Amino acid sequence: MATVQLFTQFPCQTRVLITPNSKSISKPPILVPMSSIIHRPKFSTGGIGVSRADFRVRATDAAGQRGSALLAAEEAIEAVEETERLKKSLADSLYGTDRGLSASSETRAEIGDLITQLESKNPTPAPTEALFLLNGKWILAYTSFVNLFPLLSRGIVPLVKVDEISQTIDSDNFTVQNSVRFAGPLGTNSISTNAKFEIRSPKRVQIKFEQGVIGTPQLTDSIEIPEYVEVLGQKIDLNPIRGLLTSVQDTASSVARTISSQPPLKFSLPGDNAQSWLLTTYLDKDIRISRGDGGSVFVLIKEGSPLLNP
């Protein structure tokens, strides 16, 4: 490099011919910079010479990487949009099925297909390692668990229906509470079970039920009397006794205040039969899909999610 620096510029003298009687005159030297000499340009990068051809190759590689990144981002956005579409379609399909009780065979098949598609796109492959997503109250929207159908059936207890079935998970204390809330003309009541859970795999938890709780009835001060009730498929007209029922409203109000002030009734659930396991096959901030003993499926929607009101 030192040799190159010595020849970055050199002097050139120009001679001018004069007559014999005149004296030779020397003009000052003309400096010619080496930069005016044509050569293959290079760029200095950290002391390493890079030719324009190399630079073009590297620039092309960088552009290709940016293109690949943009393509990957577009594919990720499309995947998220497809998942959201499936979630909305599933919520729409569940509407009016009474948690699966009144779903037709065609609707069940459609729901099963949507569940399978969502499970294949599960954004949380290890749910037990994302307990913050499991945490909170989940509302049962659909189940194929036939043992729940008698509970869901209308008409078993006159004027009383299942208002809500929920599961509340406390991931800090590893507890689960399953709760069924009943509603009737006199008020609401709930029955729940408290359990502990243990993580057995990235998707599976073991549940051991420890305690049952019969909640304190929350009675209303005023009785809403329907025109009829349906018992075992038969409609019973209540208009003839409407006056009698109306006359006990004052008494009911006093009884309601007394009963509602009582503590809930708790009882233990001993034995090995009070155990179960749950496999979570899909989980995000809105929907949880779980499979239990015997292959039954449960679709739960997080409390506060817009999917609860399709």
PDB file of C-alpha atoms in Angstrom:
ATOM      1  CA  MET A   1       0.000   0.000   0.000  1.00  0.00           C
ATOM      2  CA  ALA A   2       2.921   2.359   0.630  1.00  0.00           C
ATOM      3  CA  THR A   3       4.014   1.948  -2.986  1.00  0.00           C
ATOM      4  CA  VAL A   4       0.545   2.932  -4.160  1.00  0.00           C
ATOM      5  CA  GLN A   5       0.656   6.058  -2.032  1.00  0.00           C
ATOM      6  CA  LEU A   6       4.003   7.113  -3.566  1.00  0.00           C
ATOM      7  CA  PHE A   7       2.457   7.122  -6.997  1.00  0.00           C
ATOM      8  CA  THR A   8      -0.851   8.669  -6.254  1.00  0.00           C
ATOM      9  CA  GLN A   9       0.480  11.764  -8.029  1.00  0.00           C
ATOM     10  CA  PHE A  10       3.662  12.565 -10.092  1.00  0.00           C
ATOM     11  CA  PRO A  11       5.026  15.729 -11.833  1.00  0.00           C
ATOM     12  CA  CYS A  12       5.042  16.251 -15.628  1.00  0.00           C
ATOM     13  CA  GLN A  13       7.190  19.035 -17.137  1.00  0.00           C
ATOM     14  CA  THR A  14       6.200  20.765 -20.357  1.00  0.00           C
ATOM     15  CA  ARG A  15       8.934  22.054 -22.688  1.00  0.00           C
ATOM     16  CA  VAL A  16       8.360  25.115 -24.849  1.00  0.00           C
ATOM     17  CA  LEU A  17      10.444  25.599 -28.015  1.00  0.00           C
ATOM     18  CA  ILE A  18      11.949  29.050 -28.390  1.00  0.00           C
ATOM     19  CA  THR A  19      14.150  30.789 -30.892  1.00  0.00           C
ATOM     20  CA  PRO A  20      17.916  30.553 -30.645  1.00  0.00           C
ATOM     21  CA  ASN A  21      18.105  34.064 -29.212  1.00  0.00           C
ATOM     22  CA  SER A  22      15.643  33.374 -26.470  1.00  0.00           C
ATOM     23  CA  LYS A  23      16.328  31.549 -23.198  1.00  0.00           C
ATOM     24  CA  SER A  24      14.852  28.272 -22.186  1.00  0.00           C
ATOM     25  CA  ILE A  25      11.905  28.757 -19.898  1.00  0.00           C
ATOM     26  CA  SER A  26      10.672  25.999 -17.688  1.00  0.00           C
ATOM     27  CA  LYS A  27       7.025  26.020 -16.665  1.00  0.00           C
ATOM     28  CA  PRO A  28       5.990  24.757 -13.265  1.00  0.00           C
ATOM     29  CA  PRO A  29       5.085  21.091 -13.076  1.00  0.00           C
ATOM     30  CA  ILE A  30       1.475  19.997 -13.648  1.00  0.00           C
ATOM     31  CA  LEU A  31       0.112  17.594 -11.053  1.00  0.00           C
ATOM     32  CA  VAL A  32      -1.978  14.745 -12.469  1.00  0.00           C
ATOM     33  CA  PRO A  33      -3.987  12.896  -9.781  1.00  0.00           C
ATOM     34  CA  MET A  34      -4.111   9.133  -9.992  1.00  0.00           C
ATOM     35  CA  SER A  35      -7.847   9.232  -9.515  1.00  0.00           C
ATOM     36  CA  SER A  36      -8.133  10.391 -13.123  1.00  0.00           C
ATOM     37  CA  ILE A  37      -6.637   7.138 -14.268  1.00  0.00           C
ATOM     38  CA  ILE A  38      -9.299   4.588 -15.157  1.00  0.00           C
ATOM     39  CA  HIS A  39      -9.241   1.572 -12.924  1.00  0.00           C
ATOM     40  CA  ARG A  40     -11.752  -0.963 -11.488  1.00  0.00           C
ATOM     41  CA  PRO A  41     -13.449   0.808  -8.576  1.00  0.00           C
ATOM     42  CA  LYS A  42     -13.522  -0.788  -5.181  1.00  0.00           C
ATOM     43  CA  PHE A  43     -15.227   0.104  -1.959  1.00  0.00           C
ATOM     44  CA  SER A  44     -13.370  -0.057   1.287  1.00  0.00           C
ATOM     45  CA  THR A  45     -15.278  -1.952   3.959  1.00  0.00           C
ATOM     46  CA  GLY A  46     -13.327  -2.326   7.133  1.00  0.00           C
ATOM     47  CA  GLY A  47     -10.063  -2.472   5.225  1.00  0.00           C
ATOM     48  CA  ILE A  48     -11.379  -5.142   2.815  1.00  0.00           C
ATOM     49  CA  GLY A  49     -11.772  -4.286  -0.842  1.00  0.00           C
ATOM     50  CA  VAL A  50     -15.225  -5.054  -2.258  1.00  0.00           C
ATOM     51  CA  SER A  51     -15.867  -4.834  -5.963  1.00  0.00           C
ATOM     52  CA  ARG A  52     -19.095  -3.491  -7.432  1.00  0.00           C
ATOM     53  CA  ALA A  53     -19.981  -6.975  -8.659  1.00  0.00           C
ATOM     54  CA  ASP A  54     -19.608  -8.387  -5.135  1.00  0.00           C
ATOM     55  CA  PHE A  55     -21.698  -5.529  -3.767  1.00  0.00           C
ATOM     56  CA  ARG A  56     -24.465  -6.232  -6.289  1.00  0.00           C
ATOM     57  CA  VAL A  57     -24.514  -9.920  -5.273  1.00  0.00           C
ATOM     58  CA  ARG A  58     -24.728  -9.037  -1.613  1.00  0.00           C
ATOM     59  CA  ALA A  59     -27.428  -6.449  -2.258  1.00  0.00           C
ATOM     60  CA  THR A  60     -29.407  -9.069  -4.190  1.00  0.00           C
ATOM     61  CA  ASP A  61     -29.070 -11.523  -1.283  1.00  0.00           C
ATOM     62  CA  ALA A  62     -30.285  -8.885   1.172  1.00  0.00           C
ATOM     63  CA  ALA A  63     -33.272  -8.098  -1.052  1.00  0.00           C
ATOM     64  CA  GLY A  64     -34.073 -11.817  -1.230  1.00  0.00           C
ATOM     65  CA  GLN A  65     -33.993 -12.106   2.538  1.00  0.00           C
ATOM     66  CA  ARG A  66     -36.340  -9.139   2.887  1.00  0.00           C
ATOM     67  CA  GLY A  67     -38.690 -10.722   0.375  1.00  0.00           C
ATOM     68  CA  SER A  68     -38.677 -14.013   2.287  1.00  0.00           C
ATOM     69  CA  ALA A  69     -39.387 -12.190   5.551  1.00  0.00           C
ATOM     70  CA  LEU A  70     -42.321 -10.331   3.967  1.00  0.00           C
ATOM     71  CA  LEU A  71     -43.692 -13.582   2.557  1.00  0.00           C
ATOM     72  CA  ALA A  72     -43.408 -15.278   5.949  1.00  0.00           C
ATOM     73  CA  ALA A  73     -45.193 -12.337   7.589  1.00  0.00           C
ATOM     74  CA  GLU A  74     -48.011 -12.483   5.045  1.00  0.00           C
ATOM     75  CA  GLU A  75     -48.420 -16.232   5.591  1.00  0.00           C
ATOM     76  CA  ALA A  76     -48.523 -15.699   9.365  1.00  0.00           C
ATOM     77  CA  ILE A  77     -51.219 -13.034   8.993  1.00  0.00           C
ATOM     78  CA  GLU A  78     -53.251 -15.314   6.727  1.00  0.00           C
ATOM     79  CA  ALA A  79     -52.947 -18.146   9.286  1.00  0.00           C
ATOM     80  CA  VAL A  80     -54.207 -15.889  12.088  1.00  0.00           C
ATOM     81  CA  GLU A  81     -57.108 -14.674   9.940  1.00  0.00           C
ATOM     82  CA  GLU A  82     -58.042 -18.269   9.071  1.00  0.00           C
ATOM     83  CA  THR A  83     -57.988 -19.232  12.758  1.00  0.00           C
ATOM     84  CA  GLU A  84     -60.188 -16.267  13.677  1.00  0.00           C
ATOM     85  CA  ARG A  85     -62.611 -17.235  10.900  1.00  0.00           C
ATOM     86  CA  LEU A  86     -62.818 -20.796  12.245  1.00  0.00           C
ATOM     87  CA  LYS A  87     -63.406 -19.533  15.783  1.00  0.00           C
ATOM     88  CA  LYS A  88     -66.245 -17.292  14.615  1.00  0.00           C
ATOM     89  CA  SER A  89     -67.768 -20.125  12.567  1.00  0.00           C
ATOM     90  CA  LEU A  90     -67.602 -22.449  15.576  1.00  0.00           C
ATOM     91  CA  ALA A  91     -69.241 -19.884  17.869  1.00  0.00           C
ATOM     92  CA  ASP A  92     -72.003 -19.346  15.299  1.00  0.00           C
ATOM     93  CA  SER A  93     -72.559 -23.110  15.006  1.00  0.00           C
ATOM     94  CA  LEU A  94     -72.881 -23.466  18.795  1.00  0.00           C
ATOM     95  CA  TYR A  95     -75.556 -20.785  19.032  1.00  0.00           C
ATOM     96  CA  GLY A  96     -78.960 -22.250  19.877  1.00  0.00           C
ATOM     97  CA  THR A  97     -77.690 -25.782  20.612  1.00  0.00           C
ATOM     98  CA  ASP A  98     -78.196 -25.466  24.407  1.00  0.00           C
ATOM     99  CA  ARG A  99     -74.582 -26.543  24.988  1.00  0.00           C
ATOM    100  CA  GLY A 100     -75.028 -29.453  22.602  1.00  0.00           C
ATOM    101  CA  LEU A 101     -78.227 -30.885  24.070  1.00  0.00           C
ATOM    102  CA  SER A 102     -80.512 -29.791  21.233  1.00  0.00           C
ATOM    103  CA  ALA A 103     -77.955 -30.025  18.402  1.00  0.00           C
ATOM    104  CA  SER A 104     -78.997 -32.105  15.414  1.00  0.00           C
ATOM    105  CA  SER A 105     -76.740 -34.808  13.994  1.00  0.00           C
ATOM    106  CA  GLU A 106     -75.841 -32.525  11.071  1.00  0.00           C
ATOM    107  CA  THR A 107     -74.946 -29.689  13.439  1.00  0.00           C
ATOM    108  CA  ARG A 108     -72.877 -32.031  15.591  1.00  0.00           C
ATOM    109  CA  ALA A 109     -70.967 -33.166  12.498  1.00  0.00           C
ATOM    110  CA  GLU A 110     -70.330 -29.546  11.480  1.00  0.00           C
ATOM    111  CA  ILE A 111     -69.187 -28.647  14.995  1.00  0.00           C
ATOM    112  CA  GLY A 112     -66.920 -31.697  15.132  1.00  0.00           C
ATOM    113  CA  ASP A 113     -65.286 -30.717  11.833  1.00  0.00           C
ATOM    114  CA  LEU A 114     -64.667 -27.144  13.006  1.00  0.00           C
ATOM    115  CA  ILE A 115     -63.202 -28.423  16.285  1.00  0.00           C
ATOM    116  CA  THR A 116     -60.801 -30.709  14.393  1.00  0.00           C
ATOM    117  CA  GLN A 117     -59.686 -27.849  12.135  1.00  0.00           C
ATOM    118  CA  LEU A 118     -59.061 -25.580  15.118  1.00  0.00           C
ATOM    119  CA  GLU A 119     -57.113 -28.282  16.956  1.00  0.00           C
ATOM    120  CA  SER A 120     -54.789 -28.571  13.935  1.00  0.00           C
ATOM    121  CA  LYS A 121     -54.057 -24.837  14.231  1.00  0.00           C
ATOM    122  CA  ASN A 122     -53.532 -24.789  18.002  1.00  0.00           C
ATOM    123  CA  PRO A 123     -51.345 -21.721  18.765  1.00  0.00           C
ATOM    124  CA  THR A 124     -50.474 -23.135  22.210  1.00  0.00           C
ATOM    125  CA  PRO A 125     -48.997 -26.623  21.705  1.00  0.00           C
ATOM    126  CA  ALA A 126     -48.061 -26.893  25.409  1.00  0.00           C
ATOM    127  CA  PRO A 127     -51.026 -25.419  27.351  1.00  0.00           C
ATOM    128  CA  THR A 128     -49.709 -26.470  30.765  1.00  0.00           C
ATOM    129  CA  GLU A 129     -46.646 -24.326  30.083  1.00  0.00           C
ATOM    130  CA  ALA A 130     -48.902 -21.320  29.422  1.00  0.00           C
ATOM    131  CA  LEU A 131     -50.892 -21.282  32.658  1.00  0.00           C
ATOM    132  CA  PHE A 132     -51.570 -17.559  32.307  1.00  0.00           C
ATOM    133  CA  LEU A 133     -53.864 -18.442  29.377  1.00  0.00           C
ATOM    134  CA  LEU A 134     -55.615 -21.210  31.313  1.00  0.00           C
ATOM    135  CA  ASN A 135     -56.194 -18.893  34.255  1.00  0.00           C
ATOM    136  CA  GLY A 136     -59.666 -17.420  34.715  1.00  0.00           C
ATOM    137  CA  LYS A 137     -63.340 -18.291  34.277  1.00  0.00           C
ATOM    138  CA  TRP A 138     -64.439 -20.366  31.277  1.00  0.00           C
ATOM    139  CA  ILE A 139     -68.077 -20.750  30.196  1.00  0.00           C
ATOM    140  CA  LEU A 140     -69.159 -24.105  28.776  1.00  0.00           C
ATOM    141  CA  ALA A 141     -70.559 -23.531  25.276  1.00  0.00           C
ATOM    142  CA  TYR A 142     -70.720 -27.107  23.991  1.00  0.00           C
ATOM    143  CA  THR A 143     -70.074 -30.672  25.092  1.00  0.00           C
ATOM    144  CA  SER A 144     -70.538 -34.196  23.800  1.00  0.00           C
ATOM    145  CA  PHE A 145     -70.375 -35.561  27.366  1.00  0.00           C
ATOM    146  CA  VAL A 146     -73.654 -37.499  27.569  1.00  0.00           C
ATOM    147  CA  ASN A 147     -73.632 -37.615  31.382  1.00  0.00           C
ATOM    148  CA  LEU A 148     -74.336 -33.880  31.375  1.00  0.00           C
ATOM    149  CA  PHE A 149     -77.392 -34.137  29.147  1.00  0.00           C
ATOM    150  CA  PRO A 150     -79.829 -35.132  31.941  1.00  0.00           C
ATOM    151  CA  LEU A 151     -78.684 -32.067  33.851  1.00  0.00           C
ATOM    152  CA  LEU A 152     -79.176 -29.858  30.801  1.00  0.00           C
ATOM    153  CA  SER A 153     -82.577 -31.287  29.934  1.00  0.00           C
ATOM    154  CA  ARG A 154     -85.488 -28.913  30.375  1.00  0.00           C
ATOM    155  CA  GLY A 155     -88.591 -29.953  32.243  1.00  0.00           C
ATOM    156  CA  ILE A 156     -86.998 -32.216  34.875  1.00  0.00           C
ATOM    157  CA  VAL A 157     -87.533 -29.603  37.574  1.00  0.00           C
ATOM    158  CA  PRO A 158     -90.504 -27.330  36.811  1.00  0.00           C
ATOM    159  CA  LEU A 159     -89.681 -23.634  36.407  1.00  0.00           C
ATOM    160  CA  VAL A 160     -85.944 -24.281  36.902  1.00  0.00           C
ATOM    161  CA  LYS A 161     -83.344 -24.320  34.134  1.00  0.00           C
ATOM    162  CA  VAL A 162     -79.554 -24.472  33.886  1.00  0.00           C
ATOM    163  CA  ASP A 163     -78.448 -20.877  33.492  1.00  0.00           C
ATOM    164  CA  GLU A 164     -74.666 -21.360  33.251  1.00  0.00           C
ATOM    165  CA  ILE A 165     -71.991 -24.055  33.523  1.00  0.00           C
ATOM    166  CA  SER A 166     -68.504 -22.756  34.144  1.00  0.00           C
ATOM    167  CA  GLN A 167     -64.993 -23.776  35.124  1.00  0.00           C
ATOM    168  CA  THR A 168     -62.713 -21.406  36.998  1.00  0.00           C
ATOM    169  CA  ILE A 169     -58.981 -22.136  37.017  1.00  0.00           C
ATOM    170  CA  ASP A 170     -56.590 -20.590  39.518  1.00  0.00           C
ATOM    171  CA  SER A 171     -53.160 -21.344  38.066  1.00  0.00           C
ATOM    172  CA  ASP A 172     -51.342 -19.786  41.024  1.00  0.00           C
ATOM    173  CA  ASN A 173     -52.853 -22.236  43.509  1.00  0.00           C
ATOM    174  CA  PHE A 174     -53.470 -25.106  41.042  1.00  0.00           C
ATOM    175  CA  THR A 175     -57.192 -25.241  41.810  1.00  0.00           C
ATOM    176  CA  VAL A 176     -60.258 -25.817  39.629  1.00  0.00           C
ATOM    177  CA  GLN A 177     -63.873 -25.004  40.434  1.00  0.00           C
ATOM    178  CA  ASN A 178     -66.680 -26.487  38.342  1.00  0.00           C
ATOM    179  CA  SER A 179     -69.960 -24.702  38.858  1.00  0.00           C
ATOM    180  CA  VAL A 180     -73.558 -25.101  37.667  1.00  0.00           C
ATOM    181  CA  ARG A 181     -75.916 -22.171  38.175  1.00  0.00           C
ATOM    182  CA  PHE A 182     -79.663 -22.749  38.138  1.00  0.00           C
ATOM    183  CA  ALA A 183     -82.265 -20.060  37.537  1.00  0.00           C
ATOM    184  CA  GLY A 184     -85.965 -20.028  38.342  1.00  0.00           C
ATOM    185  CA  PRO A 185     -88.759 -17.593  39.021  1.00  0.00           C
ATOM    186  CA  LEU A 186     -87.774 -17.366  42.706  1.00  0.00           C
ATOM    187  CA  GLY A 187     -84.065 -16.673  42.118  1.00  0.00           C
ATOM    188  CA  THR A 188     -80.811 -18.473  41.394  1.00  0.00           C
ATOM    189  CA  ASN A 189     -78.718 -21.134  43.074  1.00  0.00           C
ATOM    190  CA  SER A 190     -75.477 -22.940  42.295  1.00  0.00           C
ATOM    191  CA  ILE A 191     -73.785 -26.264  42.911  1.00  0.00           C
ATOM    192  CA  SER A 192     -70.013 -26.463  42.547  1.00  0.00           C
ATOM    193  CA  THR A 193     -67.062 -28.761  43.128  1.00  0.00           C
ATOM    194  CA  ASN A 194     -63.600 -27.671  44.202  1.00  0.00           C
ATOM    195  CA  ALA A 195     -60.578 -29.611  43.000  1.00  0.00           C
ATOM    196  CA  LYS A 196     -56.793 -29.596  42.798  1.00  0.00           C
ATOM    197  CA  PHE A 197     -54.952 -30.271  39.566  1.00  0.00           C
ATOM    198  CA  GLU A 198     -51.491 -31.595  38.768  1.00  0.00           C
ATOM    199  CA  ILE A 199     -49.587 -31.205  35.512  1.00  0.00           C
ATOM    200  CA  ARG A 200     -48.884 -34.596  33.944  1.00  0.00           C
ATOM    201  CA  SER A 201     -47.784 -33.585  30.444  1.00  0.00           C
ATOM    202  CA  PRO A 202     -47.590 -30.467  28.232  1.00  0.00           C
ATOM    203  CA  LYS A 203     -51.298 -30.944  27.433  1.00  0.00           C
ATOM    204  CA  ARG A 204     -52.729 -33.035  30.241  1.00  0.00           C
ATOM    205  CA  VAL A 205     -53.681 -32.311  33.840  1.00  0.00           C
ATOM    206  CA  GLN A 206     -54.907 -34.702  36.521  1.00  0.00           C
ATOM    207  CA  ILE A 207     -57.849 -33.419  38.573  1.00  0.00           C
ATOM    208  CA  LYS A 208     -58.762 -34.567  42.062  1.00  0.00           C
ATOM    209  CA  PHE A 209     -62.086 -33.331  43.433  1.00  0.00           C
ATOM    210  CA  GLU A 210     -62.007 -32.532  47.138  1.00  0.00           C
ATOM    211  CA  GLN A 211     -65.164 -30.652  48.076  1.00  0.00           C
ATOM    212  CA  GLY A 212     -68.713 -30.010  46.957  1.00  0.00           C
ATOM    213  CA  VAL A 213     -70.550 -26.780  47.657  1.00  0.00           C
ATOM    214  CA  ILE A 214     -74.273 -26.034  47.524  1.00  0.00           C
ATOM    215  CA  GLY A 215     -74.489 -22.287  47.275  1.00  0.00           C
ATOM    216  CA  THR A 216     -76.860 -20.090  49.155  1.00  0.00           C
ATOM    217  CA  PRO A 217     -79.992 -19.406  47.071  1.00  0.00           C
ATOM    218  CA  GLN A 218     -80.196 -15.850  45.841  1.00  0.00           C
ATOM    219  CA  LEU A 219     -83.931 -15.248  45.918  1.00  0.00           C
ATOM    220  CA  THR A 220     -85.750 -12.424  44.269  1.00  0.00           C
ATOM    221  CA  ASP A 221     -88.186 -10.127  46.014  1.00  0.00           C
ATOM    222  CA  SER A 222     -90.753 -10.413  43.240  1.00  0.00           C
ATOM    223  CA  ILE A 223     -92.004 -13.588  41.619  1.00  0.00           C
ATOM    224  CA  GLU A 224     -92.371 -13.687  37.848  1.00  0.00           C
ATOM    225  CA  ILE A 225     -95.114 -16.157  37.067  1.00  0.00           C
ATOM    226  CA  PRO A 226     -95.157 -17.572  33.534  1.00  0.00           C
ATOM    227  CA  GLU A 227     -98.370 -18.377  31.716  1.00  0.00           C
ATOM    228  CA  TYR A 228     -97.572 -22.098  31.680  1.00  0.00           C
ATOM    229  CA  VAL A 229     -94.911 -24.650  32.551  1.00  0.00           C
ATOM    230  CA  GLU A 230     -93.860 -27.708  30.591  1.00  0.00           C
ATOM    231  CA  VAL A 231     -93.520 -30.989  32.500  1.00  0.00           C
ATOM    232  CA  LEU A 232     -92.648 -34.194  30.666  1.00  0.00           C
ATOM    233  CA  GLY A 233     -93.770 -32.668  27.407  1.00  0.00           C
ATOM    234  CA  GLN A 234     -97.121 -31.470  28.744  1.00  0.00           C
ATOM    235  CA  LYS A 235     -98.017 -27.774  29.089  1.00  0.00           C
ATOM    236  CA  ILE A 236     -99.692 -26.833  32.377  1.00  0.00           C
ATOM    237  CA  ASP A 237    -101.657 -23.570  32.441  1.00  0.00           C
ATOM    238  CA  LEU A 238    -100.831 -21.472  35.517  1.00  0.00           C
ATOM    239  CA  ASN A 239    -103.420 -18.744  35.021  1.00  0.00           C
ATOM    240  CA  PRO A 240    -105.985 -20.371  37.381  1.00  0.00           C
ATOM    241  CA  ILE A 241    -103.573 -20.178  40.306  1.00  0.00           C
ATOM    242  CA  ARG A 242    -101.926 -16.859  39.383  1.00  0.00           C
ATOM    243  CA  GLY A 243    -103.882 -15.009  42.080  1.00  0.00           C
ATOM    244  CA  LEU A 244    -102.795 -17.474  44.765  1.00  0.00           C
ATOM    245  CA  LEU A 245     -99.149 -17.230  43.745  1.00  0.00           C
ATOM    246  CA  THR A 246     -99.291 -13.454  43.673  1.00  0.00           C
ATOM    247  CA  SER A 247    -100.624 -13.316  47.237  1.00  0.00           C
ATOM    248  CA  VAL A 248     -97.500 -14.963  48.643  1.00  0.00           C
ATOM    249  CA  GLN A 249     -95.051 -12.397  47.209  1.00  0.00           C
ATOM    250  CA  ASP A 250     -94.741 -10.515  50.524  1.00  0.00           C
ATOM    251  CA  THR A 251     -94.012 -13.737  52.384  1.00  0.00           C
ATOM    252  CA  ALA A 252     -91.516 -14.802  49.728  1.00  0.00           C
ATOM    253  CA  SER A 253     -89.671 -11.513  50.062  1.00  0.00           C
ATOM    254  CA  SER A 254     -89.163 -12.047  53.787  1.00  0.00           C
ATOM    255  CA  VAL A 255     -88.084 -15.654  53.277  1.00  0.00           C
ATOM    256  CA  ALA A 256     -85.674 -14.590  50.535  1.00  0.00           C
ATOM    257  CA  ARG A 257     -83.843 -12.182  52.788  1.00  0.00           C
ATOM    258  CA  THR A 258     -83.540 -14.840  55.499  1.00  0.00           C
ATOM    259  CA  ILE A 259     -82.291 -17.632  53.241  1.00  0.00           C
ATOM    260  CA  SER A 260     -79.871 -15.465  51.258  1.00  0.00           C
ATOM    261  CA  SER A 261     -78.041 -14.537  54.447  1.00  0.00           C
ATOM    262  CA  GLN A 262     -77.166 -18.173  55.246  1.00  0.00           C
ATOM    263  CA  PRO A 263     -73.683 -19.618  54.486  1.00  0.00           C
ATOM    264  CA  PRO A 264     -73.270 -22.215  51.710  1.00  0.00           C
ATOM    265  CA  LEU A 265     -73.357 -25.922  52.504  1.00  0.00           C
ATOM    266  CA  LYS A 266     -70.022 -27.704  52.011  1.00  0.00           C
ATOM    267  CA  PHE A 267     -69.314 -31.451  51.933  1.00  0.00           C
ATOM    268  CA  SER A 268     -66.250 -33.571  51.203  1.00  0.00           C
ATOM    269  CA  LEU A 269     -65.771 -35.779  48.138  1.00  0.00           C
ATOM    270  CA  PRO A 270     -63.597 -38.709  49.256  1.00  0.00           C
ATOM    271  CA  GLY A 271     -62.534 -41.739  47.253  1.00  0.00           C
ATOM    272  CA  ASP A 272     -60.593 -42.544  44.112  1.00  0.00           C
ATOM    273  CA  ASN A 273     -63.689 -42.035  41.993  1.00  0.00           C
ATOM    274  CA  ALA A 274     -63.440 -38.294  42.582  1.00  0.00           C
ATOM    275  CA  GLN A 275     -60.604 -38.021  40.054  1.00  0.00           C
ATOM    276  CA  SER A 276     -60.430 -37.253  36.377  1.00  0.00           C
ATOM    277  CA  TRP A 277     -58.049 -35.982  33.731  1.00  0.00           C
ATOM    278  CA  LEU A 278     -58.354 -33.316  31.098  1.00  0.00           C
ATOM    279  CA  LEU A 279     -56.483 -32.938  27.814  1.00  0.00           C
ATOM    280  CA  THR A 280     -56.360 -29.433  26.332  1.00  0.00           C
ATOM    281  CA  THR A 281     -56.155 -29.637  22.544  1.00  0.00           C
ATOM    282  CA  TYR A 282     -56.673 -25.946  21.706  1.00  0.00           C
ATOM    283  CA  LEU A 283     -56.036 -22.819  23.747  1.00  0.00           C
ATOM    284  CA  ASP A 284     -55.933 -19.097  23.113  1.00  0.00           C
ATOM    285  CA  LYS A 285     -57.304 -15.998  24.836  1.00  0.00           C
ATOM    286  CA  ASP A 286     -60.894 -16.745  23.721  1.00  0.00           C
ATOM    287  CA  ILE A 287     -61.441 -20.482  23.302  1.00  0.00           C
ATOM    288  CA  ARG A 288     -60.353 -23.637  25.079  1.00  0.00           C
ATOM    289  CA  ILE A 289     -61.077 -27.075  23.651  1.00  0.00           C
ATOM    290  CA  SER A 290     -60.556 -30.016  25.995  1.00  0.00           C
ATOM    291  CA  ARG A 291     -61.088 -33.745  25.763  1.00  0.00           C
ATOM    292  CA  GLY A 292     -61.880 -35.874  28.777  1.00  0.00           C
ATOM    293  CA  ASP A 293     -62.463 -39.493  29.741  1.00  0.00           C
ATOM    294  CA  GLY A 294     -64.103 -41.529  27.019  1.00  0.00           C
ATOM    295  CA  GLY A 295     -63.222 -39.056  24.272  1.00  0.00           C
ATOM    296  CA  SER A 296     -65.853 -36.489  25.239  1.00  0.00           C
ATOM    297  CA  VAL A 297     -65.151 -32.977  24.012  1.00  0.00           C
ATOM    298  CA  PHE A 298     -65.732 -29.655  25.767  1.00  0.00           C
ATOM    299  CA  VAL A 299     -65.715 -26.219  24.129  1.00  0.00           C
ATOM    300  CA  LEU A 300     -65.338 -23.370  26.608  1.00  0.00           C
ATOM    301  CA  ILE A 301     -65.267 -19.639  25.945  1.00  0.00           C
ATOM    302  CA  LYS A 302     -63.425 -17.198  28.208  1.00  0.00           C
ATOM    303  CA  GLU A 303     -65.615 -14.903  30.271  1.00  0.00           C
ATOM    304  CA  GLY A 304     -65.686 -11.481  28.633  1.00  0.00           C
ATOM    305  CA  SER A 305     -64.881 -12.765  25.143  1.00  0.00           C
ATOM    306  CA  PRO A 306     -66.996 -11.294  22.308  1.00  0.00           C
ATOM    307  CA  LEU A 307     -67.531 -14.871  21.096  1.00  0.00           C
ATOM    308  CA  LEU A 308     -70.026 -15.362  23.931  1.00  0.00           C
ATOM    309  CA  ASN A 309     -72.405 -13.078  22.014  1.00  0.00           C
ATOM    310  CA  PRO A 310     -72.179 -14.199  18.373  1.00  0.00           C
TER     311      PRO A 310
END
